[in-house]
Amino acid sequence: MNIPLPAILVCLAVVLAVATWGLYEYFRGVNQRRILSARGALDDGERVAAGALDRLDRALRRTELGKAIDRRIVASGSRMKVSTFTLMAVLGGGAAVFVIGSWMAPVFGIAAAIGVVFLLLTYLRRKEERRRDAFVAQLPELARVLSNATSAGLVMRTALELAADELEDPARGELKRTSDALRLGQPVDQALRDLGDRMPSRELAVLVSTLVVSARSGGSLVTSLRTIADTLEDRKEIHRQIKTIMGEVVVTNYAVGAMGVGGLVMLNMIMPGSLRAMSENLVGQVILAAAAAAFTLSVIIIRRLTRVEV
């Protein structure tokens, strides 16, 4: 069944409206953060402005789901509100139900809406992973800065503040949070463990363990930090080489998923209405579900094969 032109135009208008609104909220958040940073006020309560969207954001933050989404947004480094993410998921899911429901049975439109929400969560997770990888790439430099600071006789809190001023984001933001916690009286070992919880990685765990042990029992911290810096630099180079080698396989991972969706679209273009006829039949539903499961399984297997722990 061919999709009417008005339906396509409505769908495009909805997508354009969501994209425009998302960009507006993004730049609005950047401007608010710049103003609050100039005042030295970084508390969430001071960022709340008047308006329906802000009231919705406060209401969502009180729920467990809203808190979980907010943690993912903060971990990914995005300047997006929980309400913005939620409304994008709702509008995107509604557009998926409308479009896919025009091609196939309504149940597949609902499945597409769930897929849209999953893709948005995957987008946050990927940004979180990239931010964590960028932080891990800064660890050799962080270890060297801490080593130089401690060799100059600075205490750990001052050394972390110096590192926060020297390094770029994301290390700068995370170290500033750790420095603020230390300034408020949190013990050094607890503040460092909180940093490790926010940026979980083997490399950071080794660095945090070294700093905690040194803070408790003393020892040659300067020598340990310099050795860790050299080791982390070697691991960083090995990880870069592995990513280069696996680049082709990662592209294949995305190509497999695109082939499945592209095959269905091509089938419906060659034989208009074939997808709806197939999706409304029990045998066709089983075939479509099996094909979707096979493509999903292949993507998962490729991701597992390309995930190398250094």
Coordinates of C-alpha atoms in Angstrom, one line a residue:
M1 CA 0.0 0.0 0.0
N2 CA 1.5 3.4 -1.0
I3 CA 1.7 6.1 1.7
P4 CA -0.4 9.2 0.9
L5 CA 1.6 12.3 0.2
P6 CA -0.2 14.3 3.0
A7 CA 0.9 11.6 5.5
I8 CA 4.5 11.9 4.4
L9 CA 4.4 15.7 4.7
V10 CA 2.8 15.5 8.2
C11 CA 5.5 13.0 9.3
L12 CA 8.3 15.2 7.9
A13 CA 6.8 18.3 9.6
V14 CA 6.8 16.4 13.0
V15 CA 10.4 15.3 12.6
L16 CA 11.5 18.8 11.6
A17 CA 9.6 20.3 14.6
V18 CA 11.3 17.8 17.0
A19 CA 14.7 18.5 15.5
T20 CA 14.2 22.3 15.7
W21 CA 12.9 22.1 19.3
G22 CA 15.9 19.9 20.3
L23 CA 18.4 22.4 18.9
Y24 CA 16.6 25.2 20.6
E25 CA 16.8 23.4 24.0
Y26 CA 20.4 22.5 23.4
F27 CA 21.6 26.1 22.8
R28 CA 19.3 27.3 25.6
G29 CA 21.0 24.9 28.0
V30 CA 24.4 26.0 26.8
N31 CA 23.6 29.6 27.4
Q32 CA 22.2 28.9 30.9
R33 CA 25.2 26.9 31.8
R34 CA 27.5 29.7 30.7
I35 CA 25.6 32.3 32.8
L36 CA 25.6 30.0 35.9
S37 CA 29.3 29.2 35.5
A38 CA 30.1 32.9 35.5
R39 CA 28.2 33.2 38.8
G40 CA 29.8 30.1 40.2
A41 CA 26.5 28.4 40.7
L42 CA 26.3 24.9 39.3
D43 CA 23.6 23.5 41.5
D44 CA 20.7 21.9 39.6
G45 CA 18.2 23.9 41.6
E46 CA 19.6 27.2 40.3
R47 CA 19.3 26.1 36.7
V48 CA 15.5 25.6 36.9
A49 CA 13.7 28.5 35.2
A50 CA 10.0 29.2 34.9
G51 CA 8.0 27.6 32.2
A52 CA 5.9 24.5 31.4
L53 CA 8.9 22.5 30.2
D54 CA 10.9 23.2 33.4
R55 CA 7.9 22.2 35.6
L56 CA 7.7 19.0 33.6
D57 CA 11.4 18.5 34.0
R58 CA 11.1 18.9 37.8
A59 CA 8.2 16.4 37.9
L60 CA 10.1 13.8 35.9
R61 CA 13.2 14.2 38.1
R62 CA 11.2 13.1 41.1
T63 CA 10.4 9.7 39.5
E64 CA 12.8 6.7 39.5
L65 CA 12.8 6.5 35.8
G66 CA 13.5 10.3 35.5
K67 CA 16.4 9.9 37.9
A68 CA 17.8 7.0 35.9
I69 CA 17.5 9.0 32.6
D70 CA 19.1 12.0 34.3
R71 CA 22.1 9.9 35.4
R72 CA 22.6 8.7 31.9
I73 CA 22.4 12.2 30.4
V74 CA 24.9 13.5 33.0
A75 CA 27.2 10.6 32.4
S76 CA 27.1 11.1 28.6
G77 CA 28.0 14.8 29.0
S78 CA 24.9 16.0 27.2
R79 CA 23.3 19.3 28.1
M80 CA 19.8 17.9 27.6
K81 CA 16.9 18.1 30.0
V82 CA 15.0 15.0 31.1
S83 CA 11.8 16.5 29.8
T84 CA 13.5 17.1 26.4
F85 CA 14.6 13.5 26.1
T86 CA 11.2 12.3 27.2
L87 CA 9.3 14.4 24.7
M88 CA 11.7 13.4 21.9
A89 CA 11.1 9.8 22.7
V90 CA 7.3 10.3 22.8
L91 CA 7.2 12.3 19.5
G92 CA 9.7 9.9 17.8
G93 CA 7.7 6.9 18.9
G94 CA 4.5 8.5 17.7
A95 CA 6.0 9.2 14.3
A96 CA 7.3 5.6 14.1
V97 CA 3.8 4.3 14.9
F98 CA 2.3 6.5 12.2
V99 CA 4.9 5.6 9.5
I100 CA 5.3 1.9 10.2
G101 CA 1.6 1.5 10.8
S102 CA 1.0 2.8 7.3
W103 CA 3.2 0.1 5.8
M104 CA 2.5 -2.8 8.2
A105 CA 0.1 -4.1 10.8
P106 CA -0.3 -1.8 13.9
V107 CA 1.6 -4.2 16.2
F108 CA 4.8 -3.5 14.1
G109 CA 4.2 0.2 14.6
I110 CA 4.3 -0.3 18.3
A111 CA 7.5 -2.4 18.0
A112 CA 9.0 0.4 15.9
A113 CA 8.1 2.9 18.6
I114 CA 9.9 0.8 21.2
G115 CA 12.8 0.6 18.8
V116 CA 12.9 4.4 18.6
V117 CA 13.2 4.6 22.4
F118 CA 15.9 2.0 22.4
L119 CA 17.8 3.9 19.8
L120 CA 17.7 7.1 21.9
L121 CA 18.9 5.2 24.9
T122 CA 21.6 3.6 22.8
Y123 CA 22.6 7.1 21.6
L124 CA 23.1 8.1 25.3
R125 CA 25.0 5.0 26.0
R126 CA 27.3 5.5 23.1
K127 CA 28.0 9.1 24.1
E128 CA 28.7 7.9 27.6
E129 CA 31.2 5.3 26.3
R130 CA 32.9 7.9 24.1
R131 CA 33.2 10.3 27.0
R132 CA 34.6 7.5 29.2
D133 CA 37.1 6.6 26.4
A134 CA 38.1 10.2 26.1
F135 CA 38.7 10.4 29.8
V136 CA 40.7 7.2 29.8
A137 CA 42.8 8.6 27.0
Q138 CA 43.6 11.6 29.3
L139 CA 44.8 9.3 32.2
P140 CA 48.5 9.2 31.2
E141 CA 48.6 13.0 31.2
L142 CA 46.6 13.1 34.5
A143 CA 49.1 10.7 36.1
R144 CA 52.0 12.9 35.0
V145 CA 50.4 16.1 36.3
L146 CA 49.7 14.4 39.7
S147 CA 53.2 13.0 39.8
N148 CA 54.7 16.5 39.1
A149 CA 52.4 18.1 41.7
T150 CA 53.2 15.6 44.4
S151 CA 57.0 15.8 43.7
A152 CA 56.7 19.5 44.2
G153 CA 55.3 18.8 47.7
L154 CA 51.6 19.5 47.0
V155 CA 48.9 17.6 48.9
M156 CA 46.5 15.4 46.9
R157 CA 43.6 17.8 47.0
T158 CA 45.7 20.7 45.6
A159 CA 47.2 18.3 43.0
L160 CA 43.7 17.3 41.8
E161 CA 42.7 21.0 41.6
L162 CA 45.8 21.7 39.6
A163 CA 45.0 18.8 37.3
A164 CA 41.5 20.1 36.8
D165 CA 42.9 23.4 35.6
E166 CA 45.5 21.8 33.3
L167 CA 43.4 19.2 31.5
E168 CA 40.6 19.6 29.1
D169 CA 37.1 18.1 29.3
P170 CA 35.9 15.5 30.2
A171 CA 38.8 15.2 32.8
R172 CA 38.4 18.8 33.8
G173 CA 34.7 18.4 34.7
E174 CA 35.2 15.2 36.6
L175 CA 38.2 16.4 38.5
K176 CA 36.4 19.6 39.5
R177 CA 33.6 17.5 40.9
T178 CA 36.1 15.5 42.9
S179 CA 37.9 18.7 44.1
D180 CA 34.5 20.2 45.2
A181 CA 33.7 17.0 47.1
L182 CA 37.1 17.2 48.9
R183 CA 36.6 20.9 49.6
L184 CA 33.3 20.0 51.3
G185 CA 35.1 17.6 53.6
Q186 CA 34.7 14.2 51.9
P187 CA 37.6 11.9 52.5
V188 CA 40.2 11.5 49.7
D189 CA 39.6 7.7 49.3
Q190 CA 35.8 8.2 49.1
A191 CA 36.1 11.0 46.6
L192 CA 38.4 9.0 44.4
R193 CA 36.2 6.0 44.5
D194 CA 33.2 8.1 43.5
L195 CA 35.3 9.3 40.5
G196 CA 35.9 5.6 39.7
D197 CA 32.2 4.9 39.9
R198 CA 31.4 7.7 37.5
M199 CA 34.0 6.7 35.0
P200 CA 34.3 2.9 35.4
S201 CA 37.4 1.5 33.6
R202 CA 40.4 -0.7 34.4
E203 CA 42.9 2.1 33.9
L204 CA 41.2 4.5 36.3
A205 CA 40.7 1.7 38.8
V206 CA 44.5 1.1 38.9
L207 CA 45.2 4.8 39.3
V208 CA 42.6 5.3 42.0
S209 CA 43.9 2.2 43.9
T210 CA 47.4 3.6 43.8
L211 CA 46.3 7.0 45.1
V212 CA 44.1 5.5 47.8
V213 CA 46.9 3.2 49.1
S214 CA 49.4 6.0 49.0
A215 CA 47.0 8.3 50.9
R216 CA 46.5 5.6 53.6
S217 CA 50.0 4.1 54.0
G218 CA 52.4 6.5 52.2
G219 CA 55.1 5.2 49.9
S220 CA 56.8 6.4 46.8
L221 CA 53.8 8.0 45.1
V222 CA 55.8 9.9 42.5
T223 CA 57.6 6.8 41.2
S224 CA 54.3 4.9 41.1
L225 CA 52.5 7.6 39.2
R226 CA 55.3 7.9 36.6
T227 CA 55.3 4.1 36.1
I228 CA 51.5 4.1 35.7
A229 CA 51.7 7.0 33.2
D230 CA 54.1 5.1 31.0
T231 CA 51.9 1.9 31.3
L232 CA 48.7 3.8 30.5
E233 CA 50.4 5.4 27.5
D234 CA 51.3 2.0 26.1
R235 CA 47.8 0.7 26.7
K236 CA 46.4 3.8 24.9
E237 CA 48.5 3.1 21.9
I238 CA 47.5 -0.6 21.8
H239 CA 43.9 0.3 22.1
R240 CA 44.2 2.8 19.2
Q241 CA 45.7 0.1 17.0
I242 CA 43.0 -2.4 17.9
K243 CA 40.3 0.1 17.0
T244 CA 41.9 0.8 13.7
I245 CA 42.1 -2.9 12.9
M246 CA 38.5 -3.5 13.9
G247 CA 37.1 -0.5 12.1
E248 CA 36.1 -2.5 9.1
V249 CA 34.2 -5.1 11.2
V250 CA 32.4 -2.3 13.1
V251 CA 31.2 -0.8 9.8
T252 CA 30.0 -4.3 8.9
N253 CA 28.0 -4.4 12.1
Y254 CA 26.0 -1.3 11.1
A255 CA 25.7 -2.5 7.5
V256 CA 24.0 -5.7 8.6
G257 CA 21.3 -3.8 10.4
A258 CA 20.9 -1.4 7.5
M259 CA 20.6 -4.3 5.1
G260 CA 17.6 -5.7 7.0
V261 CA 15.7 -2.4 7.0
G262 CA 16.7 -1.6 3.5
G263 CA 15.5 -5.1 2.3
L264 CA 12.0 -4.5 3.7
V265 CA 11.7 -1.1 2.2
M266 CA 12.8 -2.4 -1.2
L267 CA 10.4 -5.3 -1.0
N268 CA 7.5 -2.9 -0.3
M269 CA 8.6 -0.6 -3.2
I270 CA 8.8 -3.5 -5.7
M271 CA 5.5 -5.0 -4.5
P272 CA 3.4 -2.2 -2.9
G273 CA 1.3 -3.5 0.0
S274 CA 3.3 -6.7 0.4
L275 CA 4.5 -5.8 3.9
R276 CA 1.0 -5.1 5.1
A277 CA -0.3 -8.3 3.6
M278 CA 2.5 -10.3 5.2
S279 CA 2.3 -8.6 8.6
E280 CA -1.5 -9.2 8.8
N281 CA -1.0 -13.0 8.3
L282 CA 0.2 -15.3 11.1
V283 CA 2.8 -17.0 8.9
G284 CA 4.1 -13.7 7.7
Q285 CA 4.3 -12.4 11.2
V286 CA 6.4 -15.4 12.2
I287 CA 8.7 -14.9 9.2
L288 CA 9.2 -11.2 10.0
A289 CA 9.8 -11.9 13.7
A290 CA 12.3 -14.6 12.8
A291 CA 14.1 -12.4 10.3
A292 CA 14.2 -9.5 12.8
A293 CA 15.6 -11.9 15.5
A294 CA 18.2 -13.2 13.1
F295 CA 19.4 -9.7 12.1
T296 CA 19.4 -8.6 15.8
L297 CA 21.4 -11.7 16.8
S298 CA 24.0 -11.1 14.0
V299 CA 24.5 -7.5 15.2
I300 CA 25.0 -8.7 18.8
I301 CA 27.4 -11.4 17.8
I302 CA 29.5 -8.9 15.7
R303 CA 29.6 -6.5 18.6
R304 CA 30.8 -9.2 20.9
L305 CA 33.5 -10.3 18.5
T306 CA 34.7 -6.8 18.0
R307 CA 34.8 -5.9 21.7
V308 CA 38.4 -6.4 22.8
E309 CA 39.5 -5.8 26.4
V310 CA 43.0 -4.4 26.5

